[in-house]
Short mmCIF file of C-alpha atoms in Angstrom, two decimals:
data_model
loop_
_atom_site.label_atom_id
_atom_site.label_comp_id
_atom_site.label_asym_id
_atom_site.label_seq_id
_atom_site.Cartn_x
_atom_site.Cartn_y
_atom_site.Cartn_z
CA MET D 77 24.00 11.37 -9.65
CA GLN D 78 25.09 9.17 -6.89
CA SER D 79 27.01 6.29 -8.64
CA CYS D 80 27.42 4.47 -4.50
CA HIS D 81 24.12 5.78 -4.25
CA PRO D 82 21.76 1.88 -3.98
CA LEU D 83 19.31 3.26 -7.02
CA ALA D 84 21.55 5.20 -8.67
CA GLY D 85 21.50 2.08 -11.44
CA VAL D 86 17.98 1.69 -11.09
CA ALA D 87 17.57 5.60 -11.68
CA ARG D 88 19.61 6.03 -14.71
CA TRP D 89 18.14 2.95 -16.38
CA VAL D 90 14.20 4.79 -15.64
CA ASN D 91 16.03 8.14 -17.14
CA GLU D 92 16.95 6.51 -20.25
CA ARG D 93 13.02 4.58 -21.38
CA GLY D 94 10.15 6.48 -21.95
CA LEU D 95 7.97 5.59 -18.58
CA ALA D 96 7.24 9.43 -17.64
CA LEU D 97 9.44 9.96 -14.99
CA ASP D 98 12.77 12.23 -14.65
CA ILE D 99 14.73 11.61 -11.47
CA ARG D 100 17.57 13.25 -9.91
CA LEU D 101 19.60 11.90 -7.20
CA LEU D 102 20.67 13.82 -4.17
CA GLY D 103 23.19 12.66 -1.84
CA ALA D 104 23.40 12.97 1.95
CA ALA D 105 25.77 16.04 2.15
CA ASP D 106 24.50 17.59 -1.54
CA PRO D 107 22.81 21.06 -1.48
CA GLU D 108 18.84 20.71 -1.97
CA PRO D 109 18.34 22.27 -5.98
CA ARG D 110 18.10 26.04 -5.30
CA THR D 111 16.22 27.41 -8.64
CA ALA D 112 12.47 28.35 -7.96
CA GLU D 113 11.38 25.75 -10.18
CA TRP D 114 12.45 22.62 -7.49
CA VAL D 115 9.52 23.04 -4.77
CA ARG D 116 10.44 20.49 -1.53
CA LEU D 117 7.54 18.55 -0.82
CA ASP D 118 6.85 19.21 2.28
CA ARG D 119 6.00 23.24 1.24
CA LEU D 120 3.81 21.96 -1.90
CA PRO D 121 0.93 21.94 -0.12
CA GLU D 122 0.95 25.76 0.44
CA ARG D 123 2.15 26.00 -3.44
CA VAL D 124 -1.09 24.32 -4.45
CA PRO D 125 -3.46 27.77 -5.00
CA ALA D 126 -0.87 29.20 -7.23
CA LEU D 127 -0.07 25.79 -8.55
CA LEU D 128 -3.90 25.55 -9.82
CA ALA D 129 -4.52 28.69 -11.07
CA ASP D 130 -1.84 28.45 -12.96
CA LEU D 131 -2.72 24.68 -14.38
CA THR D 132 -6.51 26.03 -14.65
CA VAL D 133 -4.91 28.69 -16.98
CA ARG D 134 -2.12 27.10 -19.27
CA THR D 135 -3.11 23.80 -18.87
CA CYS D 136 -7.26 23.38 -18.34
CA ALA D 137 -8.98 26.02 -20.30
CA GLY D 138 -11.07 27.54 -16.97
CA HIS D 139 -11.50 24.02 -15.85
CA ARG D 140 -10.63 23.72 -12.19
CA THR D 141 -11.36 21.15 -11.31
CA SER D 142 -9.92 19.20 -14.45
CA ALA D 143 -6.87 21.28 -13.02
CA ALA D 144 -6.66 19.28 -9.57
CA ALA D 145 -6.84 16.49 -10.87
CA ILE D 146 -3.88 16.81 -13.11
CA LEU D 147 -2.27 18.37 -10.17
CA ALA D 148 -3.02 15.31 -8.16
CA SER D 149 -1.87 12.87 -10.49
CA ASP D 150 1.40 14.53 -11.08
CA ALA D 151 2.30 14.15 -7.56
CA ALA D 152 1.43 10.46 -6.65
CA ARG D 153 3.39 10.09 -10.14
CA GLN D 154 6.38 11.62 -8.93
CA VAL D 155 6.11 10.27 -5.35
CA ALA D 156 5.62 6.74 -5.69
CA GLY D 157 6.28 6.26 -9.73
CA PHE D 158 10.00 5.91 -9.50
CA ALA D 159 9.96 3.44 -5.88
CA ALA D 160 7.08 1.53 -7.67
CA VAL D 161 9.34 0.82 -10.44
CA ALA D 162 12.27 0.10 -8.16
CA ALA D 163 10.67 -1.92 -6.16
CA TYR D 164 9.65 -3.93 -9.01
CA LEU D 165 13.12 -4.57 -10.55
CA VAL D 166 14.97 -4.14 -7.82
CA GLY D 167 13.93 -5.01 -4.54
CA ARG D 168 14.39 -1.58 -3.01
CA VAL D 169 12.98 1.56 -1.95
CA PRO D 170 13.52 4.80 -1.15
CA ASP D 171 12.96 7.14 1.21
CA LEU D 172 9.84 8.92 0.45
CA ALA D 173 10.06 11.72 3.32
CA ALA D 174 8.91 15.29 2.38
CA VAL D 175 11.53 16.48 3.26
CA ARG D 176 14.08 14.66 0.94
CA LEU D 177 11.81 15.44 -2.38
CA TRP D 178 11.40 17.97 -4.20
CA VAL D 179 9.65 18.47 -7.84
CA ARG D 180 10.68 20.31 -10.78
CA VAL D 181 7.75 22.17 -11.59
CA ALA D 182 7.25 23.22 -15.56
CA GLU D 183 5.84 25.90 -16.92
CA SER D 184 2.28 24.94 -17.32
CA GLY D 185 1.93 24.16 -13.62
CA ARG D 186 2.61 20.63 -13.91
CA PRO D 187 5.69 18.92 -11.62
CA ALA D 188 7.63 17.07 -14.12
CA ALA D 189 10.58 15.80 -12.46
CA LEU D 190 11.86 14.48 -8.83
CA ALA D 191 15.10 14.66 -6.79
CA LEU D 192 15.30 12.47 -3.90
CA ARG D 193 17.90 13.02 -1.59
CA GLN D 194 19.68 9.79 -0.09
CA GLY D 195 18.47 8.29 2.73
CA ASP D 196 16.89 4.98 4.10
CA VAL D 197 16.60 2.51 1.66
CA ALA D 198 14.22 -0.74 2.03
CA MET D 199 15.42 -3.94 0.05
CA LEU D 200 14.38 -7.34 0.59
CA ALA D 201 16.58 -9.45 3.27
CA GLY D 202 18.87 -11.43 0.83
CA ASP D 203 19.73 -7.96 -0.98
CA PRO D 204 23.72 -7.62 -0.89
CA MET D 205 23.44 -4.15 0.19
CA ALA D 206 21.48 -4.85 3.06
CA ARG D 207 23.97 -4.75 5.66
CA ARG D 208 24.98 -0.94 4.64
CA PRO D 209 24.27 1.43 7.07
CA GLY D 210 20.83 3.40 5.98
CA ALA D 211 19.44 -0.62 4.71
CA VAL D 212 16.07 -1.18 5.87
CA PRO D 213 15.48 -5.08 5.14
CA LEU D 214 12.33 -7.00 4.98
CA PRO D 215 11.24 -10.01 4.25
CA ASP D 216 9.57 -10.50 1.33
CA ASP D 217 8.06 -7.96 -1.84
CA ASP D 218 4.39 -7.76 0.23
CA ALA D 219 6.61 -5.94 3.01
CA LEU D 220 8.27 -4.47 0.62
CA ASP D 221 4.94 -2.82 -1.36
CA GLY D 222 3.43 -1.97 2.29
CA TRP D 223 6.13 0.02 3.51
CA LEU D 224 6.91 2.27 0.51
CA ALA D 225 2.59 2.57 0.42
CA ALA D 226 2.91 3.67 3.69
CA ALA D 227 5.33 6.21 3.63
CA ALA D 228 4.22 7.46 0.00
CA VAL D 229 0.09 7.78 1.70
CA ARG D 230 2.01 9.81 4.70
CA THR D 231 3.75 12.08 1.86
CA LEU D 232 1.18 12.90 -0.25
CA GLU D 233 -1.96 14.01 2.69
CA PRO D 234 -0.95 17.19 3.43
CA VAL D 235 -0.86 17.75 -0.53
CA PHE D 236 -4.29 15.66 -1.48
CA GLN D 237 -6.09 17.95 1.80
CA ALA D 238 -4.71 21.08 -0.33
CA ILE D 239 -6.08 20.16 -2.98
CA ARG D 240 -9.07 19.39 -1.30
CA ALA D 241 -9.31 22.95 0.29
CA GLU D 242 -8.67 25.05 -3.04
CA SER D 243 -10.90 22.20 -5.29
CA ARG D 244 -13.95 20.49 -6.06
CA PHE D 245 -12.04 16.98 -7.08
CA GLY D 246 -12.69 15.46 -3.82
CA LEU D 247 -10.31 13.38 -1.76
CA ARG D 248 -11.29 9.81 -2.73
CA PRO D 249 -10.57 10.23 -6.28
CA GLN D 250 -7.13 12.17 -5.02
CA TRP D 251 -6.28 8.47 -3.56
CA SER D 252 -6.79 6.47 -6.85
CA MET D 253 -4.20 8.43 -8.39
CA LEU D 254 -1.74 6.38 -6.13
CA ALA D 255 -3.53 3.24 -7.50
CA ASP D 256 -3.35 5.02 -11.27
CA ALA D 257 0.83 5.59 -10.46
CA LEU D 258 1.21 2.05 -9.73
CA PHE D 259 -0.79 0.65 -12.57
CA ARG D 260 1.31 2.72 -15.32
CA ALA D 261 4.05 2.74 -14.04
CA LEU D 262 4.53 -1.20 -13.48
CA PRO D 263 3.09 -2.91 -16.70
CA ALA D 264 5.82 -0.02 -18.45
CA ALA D 265 8.37 -1.29 -16.28
CA ALA D 266 7.62 -4.91 -17.31
CA ASP D 267 7.22 -4.20 -21.14
CA GLU D 268 10.41 -2.39 -21.04
CA VAL D 269 13.05 -5.56 -19.63
CA GLY D 270 10.30 -8.58 -21.25
CA ALA D 271 8.90 -9.08 -18.06
CA ASP D 272 5.42 -10.98 -17.60
CA GLN D 273 2.71 -7.80 -17.42
CA SER D 274 0.28 -9.68 -16.40
CA ALA D 275 2.60 -10.35 -12.95
CA ALA D 276 3.32 -6.95 -12.97
CA TRP D 277 -0.04 -5.76 -12.65
CA GLN D 278 -1.06 -8.28 -9.58
CA ARG D 279 1.67 -6.49 -7.94
CA ALA D 280 0.72 -3.32 -8.58
CA GLU D 281 -2.61 -4.91 -7.27
CA GLN D 282 -1.11 -5.83 -4.09
CA GLY D 283 0.68 -2.25 -3.78
CA ALA D 284 -2.48 0.06 -4.30
CA ALA D 285 -4.75 -2.55 -1.98
CA SER D 286 -1.92 -1.92 0.86
CA ALA D 287 -2.16 1.82 -0.53
CA ARG D 288 -5.97 1.52 -0.27
CA SER D 289 -5.58 0.38 3.45
CA ARG D 290 -3.32 2.89 4.87
CA SER D 291 -5.32 5.77 3.26
CA ALA D 292 -8.86 4.78 3.59
CA SER D 293 -9.78 6.71 7.16
CA ARG D 294 -7.94 10.16 5.28
CA ALA D 295 -10.53 9.68 2.66
CA ALA D 296 -13.37 9.61 5.00
CA ARG D 297 -12.42 12.22 7.14
CA PRO D 298 -14.94 15.48 6.20
CA ALA D 299 -14.96 17.20 3.09
CA ALA D 300 -13.38 20.40 3.12
CA PRO D 301 -16.69 23.38 4.25
CA ASN D 302 -16.06 25.45 1.08
CA ALA D 303 -16.24 21.88 -0.81
CA SER D 304 -19.03 20.55 0.63
CA SER D 305 -21.88 20.34 -2.15
CA TRP D 306 -19.61 18.02 -4.11
CA SER D 307 -18.83 14.87 -2.58
CA ALA D 308 -15.52 12.58 -3.77
CA ALA D 309 -17.68 9.69 -5.09
CA GLY D 310 -19.47 12.03 -6.85
CA ALA D 311 -16.42 13.92 -8.49
CA ALA D 312 -15.71 10.31 -8.87
CA SER D 313 -18.49 8.79 -10.59
CA GLY D 314 -18.74 12.03 -13.03
CA ILE D 315 -15.28 12.18 -14.01
CA ALA D 316 -16.14 8.27 -15.01
CA THR D 317 -19.02 9.06 -16.71
CA ARG D 318 -17.84 11.49 -18.71
CA SER D 319 -14.57 10.18 -19.87
CA ARG D 320 -16.66 7.14 -20.66
CA ALA D 321 -19.01 9.49 -23.24
CA ARG D 322 -15.78 11.06 -24.50
CA ALA D 323 -14.36 7.72 -25.12
CA ALA D 324 -17.67 6.50 -26.92
CA ARG D 325 -17.65 9.70 -29.05
CA SER D 326 -14.21 9.07 -30.46
CA SER D 327 -14.72 4.96 -30.60
CA PRO D 328 -14.63 4.53 -34.06
CA THR D 329 -16.65 1.34 -32.39
CA SER D 330 -18.89 3.45 -30.60
CA SER D 331 -22.08 2.55 -32.87
CA ALA D 332 -21.52 -1.39 -32.61
CA SER D 333 -21.21 -1.06 -28.65
CA ALA D 334 -24.03 1.06 -28.31
CA GLY D 335 -25.86 -0.71 -25.31
CA CYS D 336 -22.84 -2.95 -24.11
CA SER D 337 -20.91 -3.39 -21.32
CA PRO D 338 -17.43 -1.11 -21.30
CA GLY D 339 -15.01 -3.08 -23.29
CA THR D 340 -17.10 -5.42 -25.24
CA HIS D 341 -18.64 -4.65 -28.50
CA ARG D 342 -21.90 -7.02 -30.06
CA ARG D 343 -20.32 -7.67 -33.05
CA GLY D 344 -17.66 -9.78 -31.08
CA ALA D 345 -20.00 -11.35 -29.01
CA GLY D 346 -18.48 -9.74 -25.56
CA LYS D 347 -15.45 -10.54 -26.51
CA PRO D 348 -13.25 -7.77 -25.02
CA LEU D 349 -11.46 -5.44 -28.01
CA ARG D 350 -8.16 -5.72 -26.24
CA ASP D 351 -7.94 -8.86 -28.06
CA ARG D 352 -7.81 -6.68 -31.63
CA THR D 353 -4.86 -4.89 -30.56
CA ALA D 354 -2.08 -5.61 -32.37
CA VAL D 355 0.88 -7.42 -30.48
CA GLU D 356 4.27 -7.16 -31.19
CA GLU D 357 6.56 -9.98 -31.57
CA LEU D 358 10.07 -8.92 -30.05
CA PRO D 359 12.89 -10.04 -32.00
CA ARG D 360 14.59 -13.78 -30.19
CA SER D 361 18.01 -11.32 -30.17
CA ALA D 362 17.13 -8.57 -28.34
CA PRO D 363 19.28 -7.22 -25.47
CA VAL D 364 19.38 -8.54 -21.72
CA SER D 365 17.88 -5.91 -19.62
CA PRO D 366 20.45 -4.08 -17.57
CA VAL D 367 18.67 -4.07 -14.70
CA SER D 368 17.11 -7.87 -14.31
CA GLY D 369 18.50 -9.73 -16.48
CA THR D 370 16.03 -11.01 -18.66
CA PRO D 371 15.88 -11.29 -22.10
CA ARG D 372 13.65 -8.90 -23.89
CA GLY D 373 12.55 -11.40 -26.49
CA GLY D 374 9.20 -13.13 -26.97
CA ARG D 375 5.87 -12.08 -27.32
CA CYS D 376 4.26 -9.02 -25.08
CA ALA D 377 1.56 -6.34 -25.92
CA ARG D 378 3.12 -2.64 -26.40
CA GLY D 379 2.07 -0.35 -23.32
CA LEU D 380 -0.69 -2.89 -22.54
CA LEU D 381 -1.43 -6.22 -20.74
CA ALA D 382 -1.02 -9.40 -22.60
CA ARG D 383 -4.78 -10.77 -21.40
CA PRO D 384 -8.14 -9.91 -21.82
CA VAL D 385 -9.43 -7.44 -18.20
CA ALA D 386 -13.11 -8.03 -18.02
CA GLY D 387 -14.69 -4.97 -16.41
CA GLY D 388 -12.13 -3.36 -18.72
CA ARG D 389 -13.63 0.66 -20.37
CA ALA D 390 -13.17 1.97 -23.83
CA ASP D 391 -10.51 4.38 -24.38
CA ALA D 392 -10.49 6.82 -27.47
CA GLY D 393 -8.97 4.63 -29.30
CA GLY D 394 -11.60 1.86 -28.97
CA VAL D 395 -9.31 -0.26 -26.87
CA ALA D 396 -10.58 -2.41 -22.55
CA ARG D 397 -8.64 -0.34 -20.55
CA PRO D 398 -8.72 -2.13 -16.93
CA ARG D 399 -10.29 -0.36 -14.27
CA SER D 400 -7.13 0.89 -11.49
CA PRO D 401 -9.35 -0.09 -8.03
CA VAL D 402 -10.57 2.98 -6.31
CA VAL D 403 -7.89 3.73 -3.17
CA GLY D 404 -10.40 4.33 0.13
#
């Protein structure tokens, strides 16, 4: 990893945490990964049929639509996950052009790691590195999130179009995977540094809205000819219905919550299930975060927001999870 890279510190920090991200940084003159498992993002669309076939057999028990959903989710997480964490923690976003990104495809067929070649880096105007060559100074976090969203949408569009052409999984739920990547990454990063998870969630909402505004026209394009009978809205509705049904069957509170709105139960008089989650008390002497300088003390819900969320849906453990807005 290039120690002089503007994102070297945050990449090292991310790799040391359990954020489901594996980041490799390449210098501008470094050779690209040569082994067969590494695929450059601009070449990923042509690999989609083979990847879907592998995922369908090895991971999804013959369900091709599920394989398409997993591939779209993994692609969005690899492209946007690290960039969103970097924007949130240090106010810097890497160049997400497809020719500068590689994903490592695991034996299961799932993209499992990301390599980035050094290019332009967007950063806040007051950043000490803002005067360096290749720096793109931006006035505030909104502009930074917009830069990230626009770059992620440009890079992911050909991948999502290829997945749509090879499966019944529509563009609208695929674009929602980009929003999901933000909603997974930012609260998890906030939890690691002991920051306010509510603020991280709001930052993810802003990023998702920015991505939605840029992907709306793409999601509205006509469906692929081989999947005209499966609308994007129908795919999203069907997947959500099946997810709620599975959660209800496996939840220990399903009998008590029958007929209630998602995320509530009768005995609690509409009280969100999130309130039943154990909240961990972090030690007062917790070390200071190496990224933000924030002491890792205080109360925070491990892996969950510390505030109730209206309209959440219950997961398999009976814990209400907030809905990620569907992009597009």
